[in-house]
XYZ file of C-alpha atoms in Angstrom:
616
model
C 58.268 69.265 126.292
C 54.677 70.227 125.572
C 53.465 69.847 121.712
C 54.227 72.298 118.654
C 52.671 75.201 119.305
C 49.608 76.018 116.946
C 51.384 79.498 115.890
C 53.439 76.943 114.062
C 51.665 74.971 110.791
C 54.116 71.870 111.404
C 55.675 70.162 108.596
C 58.293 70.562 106.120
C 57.867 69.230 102.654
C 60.896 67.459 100.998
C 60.791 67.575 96.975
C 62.420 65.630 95.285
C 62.751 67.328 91.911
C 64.298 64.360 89.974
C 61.054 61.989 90.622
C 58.532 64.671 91.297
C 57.763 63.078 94.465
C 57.439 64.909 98.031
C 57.200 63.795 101.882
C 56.014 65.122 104.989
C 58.563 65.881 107.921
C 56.872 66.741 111.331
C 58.758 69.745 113.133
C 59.306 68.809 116.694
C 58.798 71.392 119.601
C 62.235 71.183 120.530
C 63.635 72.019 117.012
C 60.802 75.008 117.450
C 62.333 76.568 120.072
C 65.659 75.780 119.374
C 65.873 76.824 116.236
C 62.056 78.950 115.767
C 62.050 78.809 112.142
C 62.800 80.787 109.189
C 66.888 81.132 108.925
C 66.884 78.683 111.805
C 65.063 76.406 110.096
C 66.784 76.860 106.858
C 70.718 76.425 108.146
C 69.353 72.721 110.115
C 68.298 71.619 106.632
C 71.492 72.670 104.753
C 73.655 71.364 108.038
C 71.506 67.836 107.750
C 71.578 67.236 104.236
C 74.146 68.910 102.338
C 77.388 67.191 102.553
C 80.041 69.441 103.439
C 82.046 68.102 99.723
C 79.361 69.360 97.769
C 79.827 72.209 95.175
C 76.537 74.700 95.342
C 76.113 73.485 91.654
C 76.011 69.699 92.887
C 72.192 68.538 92.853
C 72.854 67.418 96.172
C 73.008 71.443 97.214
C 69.206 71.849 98.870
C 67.021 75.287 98.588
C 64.977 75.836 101.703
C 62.043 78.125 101.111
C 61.244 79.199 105.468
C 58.893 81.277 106.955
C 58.710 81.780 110.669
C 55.839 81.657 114.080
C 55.119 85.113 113.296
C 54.102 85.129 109.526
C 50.417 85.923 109.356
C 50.068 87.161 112.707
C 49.274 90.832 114.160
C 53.515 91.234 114.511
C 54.037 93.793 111.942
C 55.551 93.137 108.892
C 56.300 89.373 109.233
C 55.623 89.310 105.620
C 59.475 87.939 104.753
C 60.668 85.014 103.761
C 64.002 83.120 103.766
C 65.759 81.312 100.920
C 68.791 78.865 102.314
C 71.542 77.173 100.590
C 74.936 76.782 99.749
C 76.051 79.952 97.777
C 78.019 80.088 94.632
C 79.673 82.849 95.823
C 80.839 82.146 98.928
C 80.746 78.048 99.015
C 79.396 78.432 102.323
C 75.601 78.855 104.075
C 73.527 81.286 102.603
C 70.352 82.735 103.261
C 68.615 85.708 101.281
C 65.014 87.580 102.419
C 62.017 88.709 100.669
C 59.241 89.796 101.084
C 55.932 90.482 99.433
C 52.600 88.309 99.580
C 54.572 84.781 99.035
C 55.636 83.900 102.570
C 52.494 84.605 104.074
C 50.961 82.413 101.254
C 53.362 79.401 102.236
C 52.314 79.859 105.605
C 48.537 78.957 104.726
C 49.767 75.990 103.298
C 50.810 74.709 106.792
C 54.598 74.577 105.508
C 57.057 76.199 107.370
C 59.951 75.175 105.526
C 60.287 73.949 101.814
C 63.166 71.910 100.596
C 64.020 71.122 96.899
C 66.442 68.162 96.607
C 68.355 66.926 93.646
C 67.704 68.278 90.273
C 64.962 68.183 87.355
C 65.881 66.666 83.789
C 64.445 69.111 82.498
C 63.419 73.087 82.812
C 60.562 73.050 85.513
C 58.604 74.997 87.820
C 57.577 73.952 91.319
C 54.113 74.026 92.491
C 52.982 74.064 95.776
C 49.623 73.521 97.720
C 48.087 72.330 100.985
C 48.271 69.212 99.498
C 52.281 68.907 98.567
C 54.132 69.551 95.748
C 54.186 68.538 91.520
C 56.830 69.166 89.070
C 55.658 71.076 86.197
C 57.470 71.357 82.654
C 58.340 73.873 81.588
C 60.337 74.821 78.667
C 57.900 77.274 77.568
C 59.281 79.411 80.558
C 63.076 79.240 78.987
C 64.546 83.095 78.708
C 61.899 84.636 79.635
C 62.620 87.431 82.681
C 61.225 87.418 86.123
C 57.990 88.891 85.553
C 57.674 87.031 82.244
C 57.626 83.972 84.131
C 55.750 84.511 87.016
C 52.717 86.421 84.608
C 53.203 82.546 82.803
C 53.106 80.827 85.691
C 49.918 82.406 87.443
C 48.175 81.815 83.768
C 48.770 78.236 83.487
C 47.375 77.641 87.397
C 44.221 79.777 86.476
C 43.642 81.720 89.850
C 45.225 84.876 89.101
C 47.576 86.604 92.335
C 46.134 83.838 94.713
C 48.875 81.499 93.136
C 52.373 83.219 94.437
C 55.479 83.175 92.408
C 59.043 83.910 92.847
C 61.333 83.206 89.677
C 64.656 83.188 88.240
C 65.874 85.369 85.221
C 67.645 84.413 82.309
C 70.710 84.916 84.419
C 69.988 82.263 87.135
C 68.956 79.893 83.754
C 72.853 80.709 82.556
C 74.140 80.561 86.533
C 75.165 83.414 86.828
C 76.533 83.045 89.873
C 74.875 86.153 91.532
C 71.726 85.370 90.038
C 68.458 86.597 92.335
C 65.314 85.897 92.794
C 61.863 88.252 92.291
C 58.320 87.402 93.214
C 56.090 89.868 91.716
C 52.866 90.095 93.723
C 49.464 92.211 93.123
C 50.949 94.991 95.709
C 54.909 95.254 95.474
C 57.543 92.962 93.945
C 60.284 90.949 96.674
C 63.462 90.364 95.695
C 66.253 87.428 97.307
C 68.562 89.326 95.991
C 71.859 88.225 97.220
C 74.281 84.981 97.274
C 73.160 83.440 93.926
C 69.626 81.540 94.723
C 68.634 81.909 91.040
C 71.881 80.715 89.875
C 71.184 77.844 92.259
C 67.765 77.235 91.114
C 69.120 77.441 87.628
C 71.580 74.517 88.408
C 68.448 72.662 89.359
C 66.344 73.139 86.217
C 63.869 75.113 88.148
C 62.691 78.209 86.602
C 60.049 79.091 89.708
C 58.632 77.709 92.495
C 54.518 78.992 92.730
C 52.602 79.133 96.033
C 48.981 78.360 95.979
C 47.147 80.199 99.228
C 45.627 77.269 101.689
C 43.521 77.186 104.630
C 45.693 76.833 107.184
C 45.564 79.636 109.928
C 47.860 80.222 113.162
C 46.356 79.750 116.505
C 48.135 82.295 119.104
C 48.886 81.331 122.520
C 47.351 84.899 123.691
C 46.194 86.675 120.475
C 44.594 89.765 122.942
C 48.310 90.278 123.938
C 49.775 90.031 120.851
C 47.797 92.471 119.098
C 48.248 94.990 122.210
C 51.525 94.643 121.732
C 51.512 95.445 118.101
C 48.989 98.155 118.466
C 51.478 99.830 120.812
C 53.950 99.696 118.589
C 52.641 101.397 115.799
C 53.445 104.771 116.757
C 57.095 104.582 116.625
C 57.094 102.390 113.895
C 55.196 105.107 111.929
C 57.533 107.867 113.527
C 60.739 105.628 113.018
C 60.293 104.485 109.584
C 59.099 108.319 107.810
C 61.918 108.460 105.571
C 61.247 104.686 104.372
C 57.309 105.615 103.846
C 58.680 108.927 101.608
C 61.639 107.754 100.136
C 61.919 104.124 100.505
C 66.041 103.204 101.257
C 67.034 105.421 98.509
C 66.209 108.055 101.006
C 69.840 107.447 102.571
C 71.853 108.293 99.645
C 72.087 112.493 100.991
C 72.717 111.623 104.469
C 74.970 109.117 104.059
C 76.936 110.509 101.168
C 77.180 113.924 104.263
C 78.946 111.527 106.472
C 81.893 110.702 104.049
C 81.054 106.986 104.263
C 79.673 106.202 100.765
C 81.850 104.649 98.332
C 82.559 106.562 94.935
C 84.530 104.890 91.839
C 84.810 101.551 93.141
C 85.536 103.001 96.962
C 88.540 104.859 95.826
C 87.116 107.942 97.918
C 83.564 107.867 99.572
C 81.897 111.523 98.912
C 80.685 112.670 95.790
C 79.500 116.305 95.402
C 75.863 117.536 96.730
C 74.940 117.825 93.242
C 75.698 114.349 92.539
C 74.198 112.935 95.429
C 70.948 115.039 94.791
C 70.888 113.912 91.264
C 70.161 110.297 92.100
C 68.362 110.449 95.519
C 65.240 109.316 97.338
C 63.968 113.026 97.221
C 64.773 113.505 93.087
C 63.251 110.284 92.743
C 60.069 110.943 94.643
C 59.703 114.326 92.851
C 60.082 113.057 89.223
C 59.770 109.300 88.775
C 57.606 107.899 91.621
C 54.084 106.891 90.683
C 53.134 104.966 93.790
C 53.692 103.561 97.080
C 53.676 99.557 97.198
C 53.454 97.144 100.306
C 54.227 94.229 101.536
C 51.638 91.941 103.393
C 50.603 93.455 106.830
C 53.029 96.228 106.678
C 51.602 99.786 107.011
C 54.991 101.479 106.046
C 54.671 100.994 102.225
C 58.821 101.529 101.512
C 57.994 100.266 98.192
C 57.440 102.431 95.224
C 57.150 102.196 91.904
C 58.423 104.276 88.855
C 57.815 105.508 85.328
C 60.768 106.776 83.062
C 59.488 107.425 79.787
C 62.714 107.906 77.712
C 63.451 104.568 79.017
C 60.879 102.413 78.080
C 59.647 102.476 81.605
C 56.561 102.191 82.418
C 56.455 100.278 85.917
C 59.797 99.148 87.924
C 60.640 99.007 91.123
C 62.675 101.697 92.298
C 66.281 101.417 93.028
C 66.891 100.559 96.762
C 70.205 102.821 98.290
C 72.328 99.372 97.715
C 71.558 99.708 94.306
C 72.423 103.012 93.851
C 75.463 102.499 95.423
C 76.258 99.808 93.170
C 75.351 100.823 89.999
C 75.669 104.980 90.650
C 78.172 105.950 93.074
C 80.687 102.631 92.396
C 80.472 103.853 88.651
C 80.683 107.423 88.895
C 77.270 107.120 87.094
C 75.024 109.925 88.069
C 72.475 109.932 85.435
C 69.559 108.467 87.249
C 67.277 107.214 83.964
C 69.731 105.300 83.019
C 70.762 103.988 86.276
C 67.198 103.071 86.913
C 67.103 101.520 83.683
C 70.491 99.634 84.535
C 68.732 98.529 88.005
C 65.256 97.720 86.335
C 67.297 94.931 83.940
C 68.749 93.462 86.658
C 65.356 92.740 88.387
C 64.590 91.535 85.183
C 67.121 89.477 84.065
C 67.345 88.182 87.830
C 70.983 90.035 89.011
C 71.957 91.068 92.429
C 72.351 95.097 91.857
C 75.047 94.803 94.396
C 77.232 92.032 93.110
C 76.886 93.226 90.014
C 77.351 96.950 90.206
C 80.723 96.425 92.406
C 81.748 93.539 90.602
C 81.845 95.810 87.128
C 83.195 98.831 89.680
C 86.149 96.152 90.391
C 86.656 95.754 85.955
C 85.791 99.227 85.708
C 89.562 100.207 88.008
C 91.093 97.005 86.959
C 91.145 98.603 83.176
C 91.849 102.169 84.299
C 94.551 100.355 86.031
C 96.088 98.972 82.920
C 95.054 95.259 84.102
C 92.208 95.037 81.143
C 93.043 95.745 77.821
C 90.263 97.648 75.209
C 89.711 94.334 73.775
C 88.137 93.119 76.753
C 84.938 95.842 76.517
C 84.391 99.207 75.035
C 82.190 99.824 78.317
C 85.032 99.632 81.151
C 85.038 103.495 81.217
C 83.897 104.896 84.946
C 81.079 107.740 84.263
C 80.160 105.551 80.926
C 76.457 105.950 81.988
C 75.232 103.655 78.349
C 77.625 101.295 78.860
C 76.380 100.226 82.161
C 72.811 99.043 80.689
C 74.574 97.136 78.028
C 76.835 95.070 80.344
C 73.460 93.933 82.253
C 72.249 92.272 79.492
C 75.703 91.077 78.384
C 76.068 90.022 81.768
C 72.924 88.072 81.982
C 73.549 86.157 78.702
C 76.942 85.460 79.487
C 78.481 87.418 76.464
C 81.776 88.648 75.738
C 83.073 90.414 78.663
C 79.519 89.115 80.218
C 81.209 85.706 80.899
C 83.423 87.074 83.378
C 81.352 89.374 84.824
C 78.829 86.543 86.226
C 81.563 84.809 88.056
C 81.703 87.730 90.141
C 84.638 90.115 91.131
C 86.471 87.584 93.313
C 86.469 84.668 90.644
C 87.237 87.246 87.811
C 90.142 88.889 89.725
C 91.758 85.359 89.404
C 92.226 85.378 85.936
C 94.257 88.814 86.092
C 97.334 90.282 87.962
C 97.666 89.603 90.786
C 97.080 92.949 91.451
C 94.235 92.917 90.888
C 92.826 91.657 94.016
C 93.965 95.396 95.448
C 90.877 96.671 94.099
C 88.222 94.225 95.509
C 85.621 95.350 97.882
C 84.134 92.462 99.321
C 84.877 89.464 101.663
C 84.926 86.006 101.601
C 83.426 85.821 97.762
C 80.705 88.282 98.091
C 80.663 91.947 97.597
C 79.813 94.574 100.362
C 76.659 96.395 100.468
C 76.879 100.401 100.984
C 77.960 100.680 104.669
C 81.433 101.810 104.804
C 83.976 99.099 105.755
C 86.548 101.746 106.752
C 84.356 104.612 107.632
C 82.742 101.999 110.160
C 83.944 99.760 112.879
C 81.050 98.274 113.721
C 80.841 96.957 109.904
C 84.724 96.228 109.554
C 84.667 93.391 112.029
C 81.686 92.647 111.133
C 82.087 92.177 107.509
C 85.018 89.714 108.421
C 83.275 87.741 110.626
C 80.055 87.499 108.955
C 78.557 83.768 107.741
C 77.527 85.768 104.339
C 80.892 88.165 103.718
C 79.724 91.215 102.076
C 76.116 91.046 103.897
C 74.821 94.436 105.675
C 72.288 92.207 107.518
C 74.787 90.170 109.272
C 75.771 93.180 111.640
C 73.773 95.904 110.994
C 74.836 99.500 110.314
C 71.843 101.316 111.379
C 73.121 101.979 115.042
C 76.321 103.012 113.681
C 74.962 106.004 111.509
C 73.918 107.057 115.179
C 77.298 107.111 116.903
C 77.411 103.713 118.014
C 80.896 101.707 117.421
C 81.809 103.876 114.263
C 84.744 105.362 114.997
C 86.033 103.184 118.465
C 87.062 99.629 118.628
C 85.904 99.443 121.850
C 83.391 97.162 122.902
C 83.158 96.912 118.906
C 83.892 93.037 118.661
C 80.259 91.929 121.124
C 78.614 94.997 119.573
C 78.991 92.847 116.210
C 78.423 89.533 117.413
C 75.145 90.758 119.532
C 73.673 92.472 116.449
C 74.167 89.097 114.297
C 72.224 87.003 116.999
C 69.924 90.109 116.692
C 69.230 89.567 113.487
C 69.420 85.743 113.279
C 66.214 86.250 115.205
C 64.333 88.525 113.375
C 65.003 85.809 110.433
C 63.994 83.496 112.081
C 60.727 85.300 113.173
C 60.624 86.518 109.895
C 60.375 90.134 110.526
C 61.090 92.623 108.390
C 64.350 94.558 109.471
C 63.159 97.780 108.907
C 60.102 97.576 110.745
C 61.921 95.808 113.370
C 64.900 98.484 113.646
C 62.295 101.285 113.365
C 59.410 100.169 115.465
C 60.583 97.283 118.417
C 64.330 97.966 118.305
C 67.692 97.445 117.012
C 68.426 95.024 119.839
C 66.639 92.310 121.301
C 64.885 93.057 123.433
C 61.528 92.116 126.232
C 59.233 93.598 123.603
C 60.039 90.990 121.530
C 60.441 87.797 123.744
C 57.068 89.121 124.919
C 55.759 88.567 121.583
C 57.132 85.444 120.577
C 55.565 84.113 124.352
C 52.291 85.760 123.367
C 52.257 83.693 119.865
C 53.918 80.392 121.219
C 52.640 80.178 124.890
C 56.750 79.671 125.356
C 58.423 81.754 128.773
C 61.667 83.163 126.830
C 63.003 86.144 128.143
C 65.579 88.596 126.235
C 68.223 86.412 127.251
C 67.292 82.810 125.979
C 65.420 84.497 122.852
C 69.017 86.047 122.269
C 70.707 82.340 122.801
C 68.401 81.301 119.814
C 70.550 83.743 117.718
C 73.739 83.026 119.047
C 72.979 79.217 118.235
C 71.700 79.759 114.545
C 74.563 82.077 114.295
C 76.745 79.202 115.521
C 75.445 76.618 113.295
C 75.842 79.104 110.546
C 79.645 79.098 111.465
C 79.644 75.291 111.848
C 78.412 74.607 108.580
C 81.378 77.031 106.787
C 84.263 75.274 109.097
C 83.118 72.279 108.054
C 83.299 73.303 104.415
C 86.904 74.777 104.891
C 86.009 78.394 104.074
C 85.991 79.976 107.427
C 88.351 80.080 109.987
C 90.651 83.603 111.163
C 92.888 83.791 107.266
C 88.755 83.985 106.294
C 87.998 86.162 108.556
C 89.739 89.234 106.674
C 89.203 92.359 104.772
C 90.655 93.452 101.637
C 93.731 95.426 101.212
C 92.247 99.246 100.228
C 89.970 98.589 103.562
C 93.022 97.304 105.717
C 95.666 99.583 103.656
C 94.330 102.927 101.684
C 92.744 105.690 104.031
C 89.474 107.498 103.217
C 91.570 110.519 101.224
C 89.062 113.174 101.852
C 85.999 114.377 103.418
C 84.373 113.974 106.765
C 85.734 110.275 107.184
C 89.126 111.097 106.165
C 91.289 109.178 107.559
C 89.474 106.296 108.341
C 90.703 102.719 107.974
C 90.798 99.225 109.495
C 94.422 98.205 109.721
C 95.563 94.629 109.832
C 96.634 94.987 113.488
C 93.503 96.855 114.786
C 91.283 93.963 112.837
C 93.581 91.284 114.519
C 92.593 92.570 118.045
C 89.161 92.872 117.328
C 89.072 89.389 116.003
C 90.662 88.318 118.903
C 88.147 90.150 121.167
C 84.819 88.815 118.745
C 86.568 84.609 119.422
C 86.646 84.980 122.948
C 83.199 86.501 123.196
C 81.916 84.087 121.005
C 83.816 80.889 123.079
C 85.371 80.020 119.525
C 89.257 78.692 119.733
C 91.975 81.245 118.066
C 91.329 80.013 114.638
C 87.676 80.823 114.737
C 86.183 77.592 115.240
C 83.476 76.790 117.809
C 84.524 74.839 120.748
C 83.037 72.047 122.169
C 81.857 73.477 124.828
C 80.475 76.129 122.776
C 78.630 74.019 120.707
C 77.605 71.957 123.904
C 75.981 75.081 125.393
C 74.125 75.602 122.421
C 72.727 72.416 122.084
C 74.133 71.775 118.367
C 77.366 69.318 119.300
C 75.585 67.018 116.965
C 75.554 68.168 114.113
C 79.783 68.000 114.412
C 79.673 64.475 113.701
């Protein structure tokens, strides 16, 4: 095979954070285009050195920082990178997105991938250059929030917003086991929101890692025909991605809340009244709160915004994305939007996953109007108790009183109750579902069970759903969802932003984008081979979690108001996923996927994709 491509800048740097001392790994052109980089990348590190026994507190749990080929190129909105490890909430692979300026910045360092082994002795921050890595005390940093630390952590390097942070909370510092990650840059803040990388982090004495910009600049294959490319592209993307450039995501919360497919009171119905909806939506928001657009690197749609709420205390936050609404709104029968945004604008600080969170405290919230939590345990466990919502952030965060249970999340915290309890999850395998209807969607049903990250909207995608695709009909459902996680597999692998992807080059994969990847590389992929990539990370994903004993087809489930309890009312009425239409489906998703009847990869399968060895 010829060499690495130049697109590429070639190494991964090991840290090891016990010693302080780092080494250089070449990446070979056949892990390139096996694997391109990014989530590809970041599941070959966790599948080479993370034994399968480990706990994802164990030091010998990695965190991969990955960017992709495509970072700091003309491809739009490559700005994202990924975070990969073994998640507290699911004990299986994880890997979490963000975006901002810091992936672009590790890119200049000529680091595709970053991987922090073993754990400090004490509270520390990673810093990163051209040059490698050093360990940096830091006990100054101790429970401070996100932007706390990385304002600290850009002081003591001295250069201001050319040294890029991303940092843990007080929550990932008390693991938390939801605990996220923020990286506040000059333009917009990016947020790894989901699996537990801060709580992670945490369990490695790591407070942040910092990115120092380098020299290091890609060399494209055919830059003239990458940048045609992307020039041609920018008209849809602008026309596809309107709503995001008004609104940002909270833009959704009207439509879908029309469709009958957004979950109210911990998903005991999923429609709230017009009023309601209007009272905590993108276009309230923009009218009343908003004070200005933010952006990523190279990304010309600006979804981020910023707002003020003066009551509140708040005089800059990021505004809450439609998963956070849903979370800590509609799941709470919480409609009063200054407090919700000052609920939301804790968690970024404090370093919580909205969604985890917000359903998690949905899940207590039933569980004591069921009569399975006494008074004692809060005074806050009220749904529509709009106050009581910002104090269990912070009790959350610190671990306090009810706090404690909280942080394990709903699946963990349903064990110590009733066994009833666990009627009233909304989540699978560990982690919570994002917004998109489980039951009002068949596309998401199936894949919701099957996905490497459970309760992950970016394992199958919604987006073609909300347009009539494999929302109502089982038919064809089972590829639809295994096509659209190889879909995007690749875009984080790339790393593309989804929503410029999805609004601007496609919701499938597609010749516009092998076309791209050959005009950065020099590489001949067409749709099909770029689409193998994703089937293979996908499969490796899957590997990993068999391996660890946490997926197989009793994984591969849903929980019982999804597979049980109709949608009572509304458009979606109706609507369910019962056990016997998931079991076909599942059935349908193996044999597509050449996976045996328990789930599990075959050797042929794993032959095909070239990753046999890493069943040894």
């Amino acid at each position: 095979m010829s060499d690495l491509p130049p697109a590429y800048g070639g190494e991964i740097l090991h840290v090891d954070l016990e010693s302080g001392e780092s080494e250089r790994e070449e990446i070979t052109p056949e892990d390139a285009r096996l694997f391109l980089g990014g989530n590809g990348l970041a599941v070959k590190l966790v599948a080479e050195h993370v034994p399968a026994s480990a706990d994802a507190f164990d030091s010998e749990n990695v965190v991969v920082f990955a960017v992709g080929p495509m970072n700091a190129t003309p491809f739009q909105s490559t700005s994202r990178g990924v975070v990969g490890f073994v998640s507290p909430m699911t004990d299986g692979f994880f890997d979490s997105t963000f975006g901002g300026t810091f992936p672009r910045a590790q890119k200049t360092t000529g680091f595709d991938a970053i991987a922090l082994h073993g754990a400090a002795d004490d509270l520390s921050y990673v810093n990163i250059t051209a040059d490698g890595a050093t360990v940096e005390p830091a006990a100054d940093l101790a429970g401070l929030d996100t932007y706390e630390t990385c304002e600290r952590v850009r002081e003591r390097e001295g250069v201001g917003y050319d040294t890029h942070v991303i940092a843990a909370g007080p929550a990932g510092e008390n693991r938390v086991r939801y605990a996220c990650l923020l990286h506040e840059s000059k333009r917009r803040e990016g947020v790894a929101g989901r699996g537990g990388s801060g709580a992670v982090l945490g369990s490695k004495n790591v407070k942040a890692v910092a990115v120092r910009e380098g020299d290091f600049e890609p060399e494209l294959a055919a830059p003239d025909r990458l940048r045609t490319l992307a020039t041609g592209r920018m008209k849809p993307l602008m026309e596809g991605t309107e709503m995001l450039q008004d609104f940002g995501t909270s833009g959704l919360v009207n439509p879908v809340n029309e469709t009958g497919k957004l979950g109210q009171r911990n998903n005991q119905t999923e429609r709230t009244s017009r009023e309601n909806a209007e009272a905590i939506s993108g276009e309230r928001l923009r009218e009343e709160f908003v004070t200005e657009d933010t952006t990523c690197a190279n990304c010309a749609v600006a979804c981020g915004k910023h707002v003020a709420v003066k009551s509140e205390g708040i005089t800059e936050a990021k505004i809450p994305e439609f998963e956070s609404l849903f979370g800590t709104a509609t799941m709470q029968e919480v409609y009063d939007i200054k407090r919700v945004m000052k609920a939301n604008d804790l968690c970024d600080r404090l370093g919580m996953d909205t969604i985890s969170w917000g359903v998690t405290v949905a899940f207590a919230r039933e569980c004591y109007e069921e009569g399975l939590l006494s008074a004692d345990a809060s005074p806050h466990l009220a749904f529509g108790d709009a106050d009581g919502l910002v104090e269990l952030a912070e009790q959350t965060a610190r671990r306090d009183g009810i706090g404690d249970r909280l942080a394990a999340g709903s699946f963990r915290f349903s064990h110590s109750l009733d066994d009833a309890a666990e009627r009233y999850l909304h989540g699978a395998k560990g982690l919570e579902f994002a917004a998109h209807s489980p039951r009002g969607l068949k596309g998401m049903s199936i894949g919701y069970a099957t996905a490497t990250r459970g309760g992950s909207h970016h394992d199958t995608r919604p987006t073609l759903q909300y347009q009539g695709e494999h929302d109502e009909t089982t038919d064809g459902t089972a590829e639809f969802a295994a096509r659209s996680q190889h879909f995007t597999a690749v875009g984080d692998s790339l790393t593309q932003c989804r929503f410029v992807s999805e609004g601007g080059w496609g919701e499938r994969l597609n010749e516009r984008y092998s076309e791209a990847v050959n005009a950065a590389t020099g590489w001949d992929l067409d749709p099909a081979e770029l689409e193998r990539i994703g089937e293979r990370i996908y499969n490796l994903e899957r590997l990993v979690n068999v391996q660890r004993g946490i997926a197989g087809r009793a994984d591969d489930t849903l929980p019982y108001r999804v597979m049980h309890e109709a949608i009572p009312d509304g458009p979606s009425a109706g609507m369910f996923c019962p056990p016997s239409e998931l079991e076909a489906m599942l059935d349908e998703y193996y044999a597509f996927r050449g996976w045996d009847d328990d789930g599990v990869p075959t050797d042929e399968t794993l032959e095909r994709l070239e990753i046999a060895p890493f069943a040894n």
